[in-house]
Amino acid sequence: MAKVKTRLYIRDRLSEQKPVSLDKQQSHFLKNVLRLEVGHAVALFNGEDGEWYATISHLSKSNCELLPVYLRQEQTNPRSLRLLFAPIKKGPLNFLIEKGTELGVTVFQPVITSRTNVEQVRVERLQTNAIEAAEQSGRLEVPVVLPPVSLTEATLKLSTNDRLLACLESGEAEQASTYSFTPVQSISILIGPEGGFSQDELDSLRKNSLVSAISLGPRILRAETAAISAIAVFQSQHGDWNERPKKTLWPDSFPLKP
Ligand code: SAH
């Protein structure tokens, strides 16, 4: 069996033999970067219809048409895991989105706190990063990057079944690895800015019955390290770490261009 190396996220619906088109950038990527040709195969997913193997039926500089031929994996959706984070500098932020996507975050919510010192959040660029990380990590859906909201707004949005795990580097807090919750509860992890939360913010977080203070140990972590550690600990306790990646192999029954 041949190995299919390329996975692409598309917005079109996917069903057997129904042609789909790629945008200019993806077409350029297949033709000029990967140097694929008509008859070659890629894997496609759209967050709704599972992952399909598709063969290229037409390829030019600005357009590519593909035919989905084989449903490789039925659609499944991961448990919701929201990451609320105070925006940080570009490099660490890209890293945060990429690693968070690999680790199974379903929603990225930038949160403006009083000590947030990053002025602009480029939601569209972050969404592109999330798409790329989803493509390479074998996810069947792409996490959503939402426009920023204030910390107050984010906490007001919590409903009774939500739990906000506020990672706090000082004061009383529960160890991340022993945190327990009921299955109906939907979990958000909150990470503060490089300057930490203000006293007012800490007071109102601690007063809120939907918020649990969480410790990630005695060292002060950078925001991106704190986020990735909290996600990993949560996933290892309550996530899908008992499942294994699926190998991307092309079935023998479909002729392929070598
Ligand atoms: N106020 C700090 C640094 C904040 S670190 C200072 O300048 O001294 C950025 C964020 O990472 C914090 O707001 C917190 O959400 C998280 N964080 C860092 N270390 C942590 C720890 N040991 N436990 C829990 N959260 C931590």
mmCIF file of C-alpha atoms in Angstrom, residues 79-80 82 157-165 179 181-188 209-211:
data_model
loop_
_atom_site.group_PDB
_atom_site.id
_atom_site.type_symbol
_atom_site.label_atom_id
_atom_site.label_comp_id
_atom_site.label_asym_id
_atom_site.label_seq_id
_atom_site.Cartn_x
_atom_site.Cartn_y
_atom_site.Cartn_z
ATOM 1 C CA ARG A 79 -14.313 16.311 23.669
ATOM 2 C CA SER A 80 -14.640 20.071 23.953
ATOM 3 C CA ARG A 82 -11.422 25.487 25.439
ATOM 4 C CA LYS A 157 -20.346 33.637 29.516
ATOM 5 C CA LEU A 158 -19.774 30.599 31.763
ATOM 6 C CA SER A 159 -22.900 28.541 32.350
ATOM 7 C CA THR A 160 -23.574 26.207 35.291
ATOM 8 C CA ASN A 161 -22.105 23.196 33.499
ATOM 9 C CA ASP A 162 -18.880 24.992 32.639
ATOM 10 C CA ARG A 163 -15.758 24.826 34.743
ATOM 11 C CA LEU A 164 -12.955 27.302 34.259
ATOM 12 C CA LEU A 165 -9.578 25.977 35.367
ATOM 13 C CA TYR A 179 -8.462 17.824 39.280
ATOM 14 C CA PHE A 181 -15.093 16.949 37.464
ATOM 15 C CA THR A 182 -18.379 15.379 36.415
ATOM 16 C CA PRO A 183 -18.723 14.224 32.787
ATOM 17 C CA VAL A 184 -21.431 16.796 32.006
ATOM 18 C CA GLN A 185 -19.100 19.656 32.746
ATOM 19 C CA SER A 186 -17.407 21.444 29.899
ATOM 20 C CA ILE A 187 -13.868 22.515 30.628
ATOM 21 C CA SER A 188 -11.976 25.713 29.839
ATOM 22 C CA SER A 209 -17.971 29.214 41.990
ATOM 23 C CA LEU A 210 -17.466 28.072 38.376
ATOM 24 C CA VAL A 211 -13.724 28.711 38.617
#
